[in-house]
PDB file of C-alpha atoms in Angstrom:
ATOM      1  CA  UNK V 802       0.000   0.000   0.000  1.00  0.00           C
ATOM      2  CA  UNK V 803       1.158   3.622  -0.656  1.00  0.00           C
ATOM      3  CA  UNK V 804      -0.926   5.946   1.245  1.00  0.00           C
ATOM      4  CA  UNK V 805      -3.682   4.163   1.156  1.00  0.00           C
ATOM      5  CA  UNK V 806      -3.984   3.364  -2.416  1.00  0.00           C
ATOM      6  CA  UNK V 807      -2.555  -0.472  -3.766  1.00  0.00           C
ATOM      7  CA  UNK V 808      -0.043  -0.343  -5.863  1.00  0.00           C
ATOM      8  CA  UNK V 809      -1.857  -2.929  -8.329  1.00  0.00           C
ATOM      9  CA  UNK V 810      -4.210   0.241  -8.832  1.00  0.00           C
ATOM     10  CA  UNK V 811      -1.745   2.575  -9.091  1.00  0.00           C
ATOM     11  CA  UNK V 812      -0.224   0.454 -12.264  1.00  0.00           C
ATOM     12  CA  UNK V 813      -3.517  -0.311 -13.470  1.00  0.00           C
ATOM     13  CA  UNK V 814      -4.147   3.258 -13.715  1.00  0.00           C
ATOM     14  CA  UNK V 815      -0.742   3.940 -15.020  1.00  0.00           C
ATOM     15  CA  UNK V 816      -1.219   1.548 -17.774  1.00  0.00           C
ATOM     16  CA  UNK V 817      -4.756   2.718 -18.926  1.00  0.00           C
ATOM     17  CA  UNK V 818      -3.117   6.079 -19.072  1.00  0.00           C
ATOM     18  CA  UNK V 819      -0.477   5.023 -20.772  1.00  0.00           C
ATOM     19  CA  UNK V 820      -2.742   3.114 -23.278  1.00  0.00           C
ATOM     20  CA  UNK V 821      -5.352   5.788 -23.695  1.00  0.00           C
ATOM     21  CA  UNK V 822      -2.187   7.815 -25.399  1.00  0.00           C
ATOM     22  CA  UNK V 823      -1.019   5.243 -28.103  1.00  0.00           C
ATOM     23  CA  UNK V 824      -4.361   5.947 -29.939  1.00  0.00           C
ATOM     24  CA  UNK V 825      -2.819   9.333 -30.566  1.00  0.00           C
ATOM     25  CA  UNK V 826       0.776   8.138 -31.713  1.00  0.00           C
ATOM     26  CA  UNK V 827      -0.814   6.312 -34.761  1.00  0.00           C
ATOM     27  CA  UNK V 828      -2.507   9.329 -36.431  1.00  0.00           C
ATOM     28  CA  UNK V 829      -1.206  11.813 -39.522  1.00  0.00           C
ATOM     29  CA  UNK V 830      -2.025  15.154 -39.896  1.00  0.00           C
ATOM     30  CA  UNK V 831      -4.301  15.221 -43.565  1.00  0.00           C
ATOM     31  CA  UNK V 832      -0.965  17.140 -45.458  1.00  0.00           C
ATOM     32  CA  UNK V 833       0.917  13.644 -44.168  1.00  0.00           C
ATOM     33  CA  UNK V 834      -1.407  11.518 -45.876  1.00  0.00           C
ATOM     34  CA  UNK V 835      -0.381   9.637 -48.624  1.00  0.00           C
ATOM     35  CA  UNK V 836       3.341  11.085 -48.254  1.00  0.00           C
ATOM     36  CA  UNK V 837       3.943   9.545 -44.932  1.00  0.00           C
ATOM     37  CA  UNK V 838       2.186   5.984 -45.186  1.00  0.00           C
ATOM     38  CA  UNK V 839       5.221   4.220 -43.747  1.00  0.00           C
ATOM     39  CA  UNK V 840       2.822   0.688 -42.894  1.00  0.00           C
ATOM     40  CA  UNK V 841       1.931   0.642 -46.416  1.00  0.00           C
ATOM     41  CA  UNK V 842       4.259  -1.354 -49.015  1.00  0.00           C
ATOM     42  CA  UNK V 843       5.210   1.409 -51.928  1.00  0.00           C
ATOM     43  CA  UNK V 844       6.634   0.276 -55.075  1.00  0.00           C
ATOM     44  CA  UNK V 845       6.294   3.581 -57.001  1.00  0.00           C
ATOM     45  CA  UNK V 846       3.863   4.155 -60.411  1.00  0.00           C
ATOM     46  CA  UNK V 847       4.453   1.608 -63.021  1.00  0.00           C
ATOM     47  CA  UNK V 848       6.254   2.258 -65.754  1.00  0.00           C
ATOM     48  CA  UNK V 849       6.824  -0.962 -67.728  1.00  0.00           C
ATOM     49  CA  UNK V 850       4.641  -4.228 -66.711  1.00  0.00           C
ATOM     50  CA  UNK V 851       6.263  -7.647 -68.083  1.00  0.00           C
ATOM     51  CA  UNK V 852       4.865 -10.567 -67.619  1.00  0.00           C
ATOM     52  CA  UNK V 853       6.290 -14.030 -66.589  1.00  0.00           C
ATOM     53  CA  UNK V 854       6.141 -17.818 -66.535  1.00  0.00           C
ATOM     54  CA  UNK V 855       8.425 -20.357 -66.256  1.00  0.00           C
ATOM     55  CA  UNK V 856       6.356 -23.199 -65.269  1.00  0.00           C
ATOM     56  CA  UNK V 857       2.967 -24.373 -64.879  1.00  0.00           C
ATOM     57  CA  UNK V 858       2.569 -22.884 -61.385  1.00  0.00           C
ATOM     58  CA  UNK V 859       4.968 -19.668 -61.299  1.00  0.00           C
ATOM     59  CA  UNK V 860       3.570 -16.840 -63.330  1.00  0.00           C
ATOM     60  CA  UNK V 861       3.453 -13.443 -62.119  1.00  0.00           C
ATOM     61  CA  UNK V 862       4.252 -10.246 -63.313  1.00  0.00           C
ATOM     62  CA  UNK V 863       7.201  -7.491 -63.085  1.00  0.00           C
ATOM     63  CA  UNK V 864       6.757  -3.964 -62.688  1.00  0.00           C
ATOM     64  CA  UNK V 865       9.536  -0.938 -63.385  1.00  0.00           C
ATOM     65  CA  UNK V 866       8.465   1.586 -61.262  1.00  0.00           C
ATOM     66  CA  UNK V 867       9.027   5.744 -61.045  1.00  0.00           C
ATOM     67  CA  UNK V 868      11.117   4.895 -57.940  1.00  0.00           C
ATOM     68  CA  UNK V 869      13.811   2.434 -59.556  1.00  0.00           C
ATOM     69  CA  UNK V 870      11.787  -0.600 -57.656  1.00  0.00           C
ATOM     70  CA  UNK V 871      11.660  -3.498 -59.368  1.00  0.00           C
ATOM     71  CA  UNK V 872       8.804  -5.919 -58.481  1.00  0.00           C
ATOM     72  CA  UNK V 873       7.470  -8.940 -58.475  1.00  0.00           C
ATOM     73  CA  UNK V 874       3.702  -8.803 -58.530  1.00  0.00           C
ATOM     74  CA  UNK V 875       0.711 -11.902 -58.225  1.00  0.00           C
ATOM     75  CA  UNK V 876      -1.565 -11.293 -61.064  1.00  0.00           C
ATOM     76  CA  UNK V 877      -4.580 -13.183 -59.495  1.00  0.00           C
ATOM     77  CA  UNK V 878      -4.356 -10.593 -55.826  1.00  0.00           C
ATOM     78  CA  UNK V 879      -1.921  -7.481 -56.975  1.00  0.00           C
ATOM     79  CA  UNK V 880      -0.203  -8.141 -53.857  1.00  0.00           C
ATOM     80  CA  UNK V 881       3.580  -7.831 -54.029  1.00  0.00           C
ATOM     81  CA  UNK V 882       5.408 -10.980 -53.942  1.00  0.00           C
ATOM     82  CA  UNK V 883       9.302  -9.251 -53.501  1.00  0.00           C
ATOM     83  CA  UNK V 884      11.167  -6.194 -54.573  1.00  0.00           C
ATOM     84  CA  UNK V 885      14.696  -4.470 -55.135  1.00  0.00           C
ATOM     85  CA  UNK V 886      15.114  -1.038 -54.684  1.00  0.00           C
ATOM     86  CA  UNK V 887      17.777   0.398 -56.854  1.00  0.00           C
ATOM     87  CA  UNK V 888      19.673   3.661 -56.029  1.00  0.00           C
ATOM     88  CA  UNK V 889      18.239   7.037 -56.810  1.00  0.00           C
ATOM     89  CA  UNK V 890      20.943   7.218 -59.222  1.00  0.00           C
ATOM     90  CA  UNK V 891      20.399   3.620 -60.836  1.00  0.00           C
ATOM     91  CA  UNK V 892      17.523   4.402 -63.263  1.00  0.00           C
ATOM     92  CA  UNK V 893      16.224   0.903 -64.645  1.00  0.00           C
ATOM     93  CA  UNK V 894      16.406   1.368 -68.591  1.00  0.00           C
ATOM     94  CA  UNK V 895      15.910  -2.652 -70.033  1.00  0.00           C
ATOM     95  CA  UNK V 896      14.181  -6.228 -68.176  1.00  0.00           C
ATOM     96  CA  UNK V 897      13.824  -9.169 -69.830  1.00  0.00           C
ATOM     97  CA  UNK V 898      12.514 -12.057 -68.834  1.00  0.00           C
ATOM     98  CA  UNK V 899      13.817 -15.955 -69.540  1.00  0.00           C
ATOM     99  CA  UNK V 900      13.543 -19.290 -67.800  1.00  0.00           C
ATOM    100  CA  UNK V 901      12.586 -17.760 -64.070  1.00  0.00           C
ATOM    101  CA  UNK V 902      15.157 -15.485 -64.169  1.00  0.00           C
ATOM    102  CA  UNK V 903      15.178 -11.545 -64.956  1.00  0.00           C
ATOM    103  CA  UNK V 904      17.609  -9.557 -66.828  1.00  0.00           C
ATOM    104  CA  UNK V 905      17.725  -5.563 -65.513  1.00  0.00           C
ATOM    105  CA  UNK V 906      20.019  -2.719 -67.106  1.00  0.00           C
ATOM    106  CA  UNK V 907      20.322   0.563 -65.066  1.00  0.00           C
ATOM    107  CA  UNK V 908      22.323   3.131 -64.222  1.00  0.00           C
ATOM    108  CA  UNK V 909      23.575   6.527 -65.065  1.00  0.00           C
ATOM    109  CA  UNK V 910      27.517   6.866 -64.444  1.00  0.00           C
ATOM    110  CA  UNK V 911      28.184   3.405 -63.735  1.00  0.00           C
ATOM    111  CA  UNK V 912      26.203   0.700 -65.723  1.00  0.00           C
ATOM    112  CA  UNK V 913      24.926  -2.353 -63.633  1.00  0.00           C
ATOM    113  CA  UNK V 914      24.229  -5.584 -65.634  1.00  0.00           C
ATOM    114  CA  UNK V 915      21.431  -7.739 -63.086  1.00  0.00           C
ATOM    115  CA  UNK V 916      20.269 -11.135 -63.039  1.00  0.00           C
ATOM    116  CA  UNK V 917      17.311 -12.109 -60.780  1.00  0.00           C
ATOM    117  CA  UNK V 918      15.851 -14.788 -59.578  1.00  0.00           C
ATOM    118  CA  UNK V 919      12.106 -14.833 -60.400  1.00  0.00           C
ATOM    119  CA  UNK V 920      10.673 -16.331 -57.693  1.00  0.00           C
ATOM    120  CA  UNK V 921      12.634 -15.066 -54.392  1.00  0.00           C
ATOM    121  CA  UNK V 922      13.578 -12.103 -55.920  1.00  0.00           C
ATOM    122  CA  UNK V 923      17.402 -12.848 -54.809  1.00  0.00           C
ATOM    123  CA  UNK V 924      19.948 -11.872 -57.141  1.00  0.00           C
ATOM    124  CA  UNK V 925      21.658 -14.433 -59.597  1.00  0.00           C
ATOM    125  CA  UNK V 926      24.300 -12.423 -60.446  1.00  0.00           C
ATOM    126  CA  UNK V 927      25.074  -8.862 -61.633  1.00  0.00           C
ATOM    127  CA  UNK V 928      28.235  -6.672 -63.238  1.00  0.00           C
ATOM    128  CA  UNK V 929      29.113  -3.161 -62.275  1.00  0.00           C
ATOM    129  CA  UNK V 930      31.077  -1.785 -64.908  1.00  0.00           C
ATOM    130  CA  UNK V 931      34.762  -1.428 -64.153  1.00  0.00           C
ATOM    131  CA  UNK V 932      35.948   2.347 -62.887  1.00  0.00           C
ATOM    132  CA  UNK V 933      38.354   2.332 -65.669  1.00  0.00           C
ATOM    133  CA  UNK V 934      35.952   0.938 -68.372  1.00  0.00           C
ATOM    134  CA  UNK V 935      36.212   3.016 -71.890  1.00  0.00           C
ATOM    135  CA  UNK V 936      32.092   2.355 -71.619  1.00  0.00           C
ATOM    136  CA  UNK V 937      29.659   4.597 -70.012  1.00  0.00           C
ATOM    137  CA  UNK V 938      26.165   5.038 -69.305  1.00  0.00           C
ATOM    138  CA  UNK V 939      24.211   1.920 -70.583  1.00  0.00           C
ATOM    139  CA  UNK V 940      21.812   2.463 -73.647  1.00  0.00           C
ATOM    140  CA  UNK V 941      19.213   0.269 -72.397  1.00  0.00           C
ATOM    141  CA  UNK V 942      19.238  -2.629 -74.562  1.00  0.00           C
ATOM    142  CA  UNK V 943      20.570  -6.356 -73.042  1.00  0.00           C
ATOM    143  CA  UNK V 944      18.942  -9.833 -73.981  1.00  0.00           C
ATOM    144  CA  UNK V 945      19.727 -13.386 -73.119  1.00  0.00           C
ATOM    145  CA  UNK V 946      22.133 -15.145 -74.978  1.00  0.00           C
ATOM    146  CA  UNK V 947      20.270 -18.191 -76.298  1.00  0.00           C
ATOM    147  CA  UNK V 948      21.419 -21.527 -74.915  1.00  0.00           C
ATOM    148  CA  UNK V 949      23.559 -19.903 -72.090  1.00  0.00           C
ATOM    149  CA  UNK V 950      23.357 -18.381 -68.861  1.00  0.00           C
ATOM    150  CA  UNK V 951      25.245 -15.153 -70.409  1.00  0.00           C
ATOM    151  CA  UNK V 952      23.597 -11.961 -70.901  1.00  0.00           C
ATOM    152  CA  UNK V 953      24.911  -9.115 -74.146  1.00  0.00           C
ATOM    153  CA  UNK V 954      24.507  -5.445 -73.541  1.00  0.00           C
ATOM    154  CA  UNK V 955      24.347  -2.305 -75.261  1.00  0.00           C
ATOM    155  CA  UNK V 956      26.975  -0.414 -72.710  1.00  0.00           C
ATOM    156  CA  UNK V 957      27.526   2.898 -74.142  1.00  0.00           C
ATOM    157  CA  UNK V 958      29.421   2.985 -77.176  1.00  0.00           C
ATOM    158  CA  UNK V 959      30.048  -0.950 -76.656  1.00  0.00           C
ATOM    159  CA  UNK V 960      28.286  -4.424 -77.242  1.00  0.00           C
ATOM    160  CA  UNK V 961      29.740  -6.446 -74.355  1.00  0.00           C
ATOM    161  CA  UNK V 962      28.730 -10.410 -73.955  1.00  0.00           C
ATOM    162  CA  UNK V 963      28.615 -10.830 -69.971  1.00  0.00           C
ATOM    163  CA  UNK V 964      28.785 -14.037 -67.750  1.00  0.00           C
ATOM    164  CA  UNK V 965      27.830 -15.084 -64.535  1.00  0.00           C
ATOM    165  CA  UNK V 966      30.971 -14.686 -62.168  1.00  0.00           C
ATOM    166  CA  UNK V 967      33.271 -12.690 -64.314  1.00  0.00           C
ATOM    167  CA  UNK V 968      34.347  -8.796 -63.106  1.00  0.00           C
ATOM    168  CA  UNK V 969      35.500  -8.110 -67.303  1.00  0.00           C
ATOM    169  CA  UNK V 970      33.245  -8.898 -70.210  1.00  0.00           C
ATOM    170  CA  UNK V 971      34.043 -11.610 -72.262  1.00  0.00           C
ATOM    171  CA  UNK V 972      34.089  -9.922 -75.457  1.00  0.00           C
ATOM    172  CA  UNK V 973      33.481  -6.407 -76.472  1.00  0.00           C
TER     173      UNK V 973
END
């Protein structure tokens, strides 16, 4: 007892205080809203939708967004099934799509070659162009090569074949 009061009551009142005031941590002023929706997922407008399926039961659908957010999206709920965030810098200008996998192009000073894994969204493997690379700024065009696991690309001035685990191109 503390002066006549238990102190079970005083932290049951402490805690109903306490509680009344997290209804008022959870609201946004009306200039917030829709700028400051931090518990909803945000991919960013749409900008190029590309479909995909590599089997009978994994189809889906990837989305280039305003924000450089590339995502994986379930075309039966909308709902977003992964995505990668590129740099503010790293403007996605190609995807393709083969065999589960997806092929991304971006950047603006430094090109960055991407392979993705369609359904985790984990990344296959990816070139950065060298620092000291004659090539700059990638066009925007870079396709599968058939029958391989090696990308080309359209990297500046230069056609350069890629492959998975190399830091140089194979030919260019």
């Amino acid at each position: 007892m503390l002066g006549g009061v238990s102190l079970s009551k005083v932290a049951l009142s402490l805690t109903l205080a306490i509680g009344s005031l997290n209804s008022f941590a959870h609201g946004l002023f009306p200039d917030e809203a829709g700028r400051i929706d931090w518990h909803r997922t945000q991919i960013g407008r749409p900008t190029k939708i590309v479909p995909y399926s590599f089997n009978k039961t994994d189809t889906g659908l990837f989305a280039i967004t305003d924000r450089n957010t590339l995502a994986s999206l379930s075309p039966a709920s909308g709902e977003i099934v992964w995505r990668q965030v590129f740099g503010s810098e790293e403007t996605i200008k190609a995807l393709r799509v083969r065999d589960g996998r997806a092929l991304t192009l971006s950047g603006a000073n430094e090109t960055q070659v991407r392979v993705w894994d369609s359904a985790s969204g984990g990344l296959v493997w990816g070139f950065s162009q060298p620092p000291d690379a004659n090539y700059r700024r990638g066009s925007g065009a870079a396709e599968f090569v058939q029958g391989s696991e090696d990308v080309v690309a359209v990297v500046g001035d230069s056609l350069v074949r890629l492959t998975p685990g190399a830091s140089v191109p194979v030919w260019e």
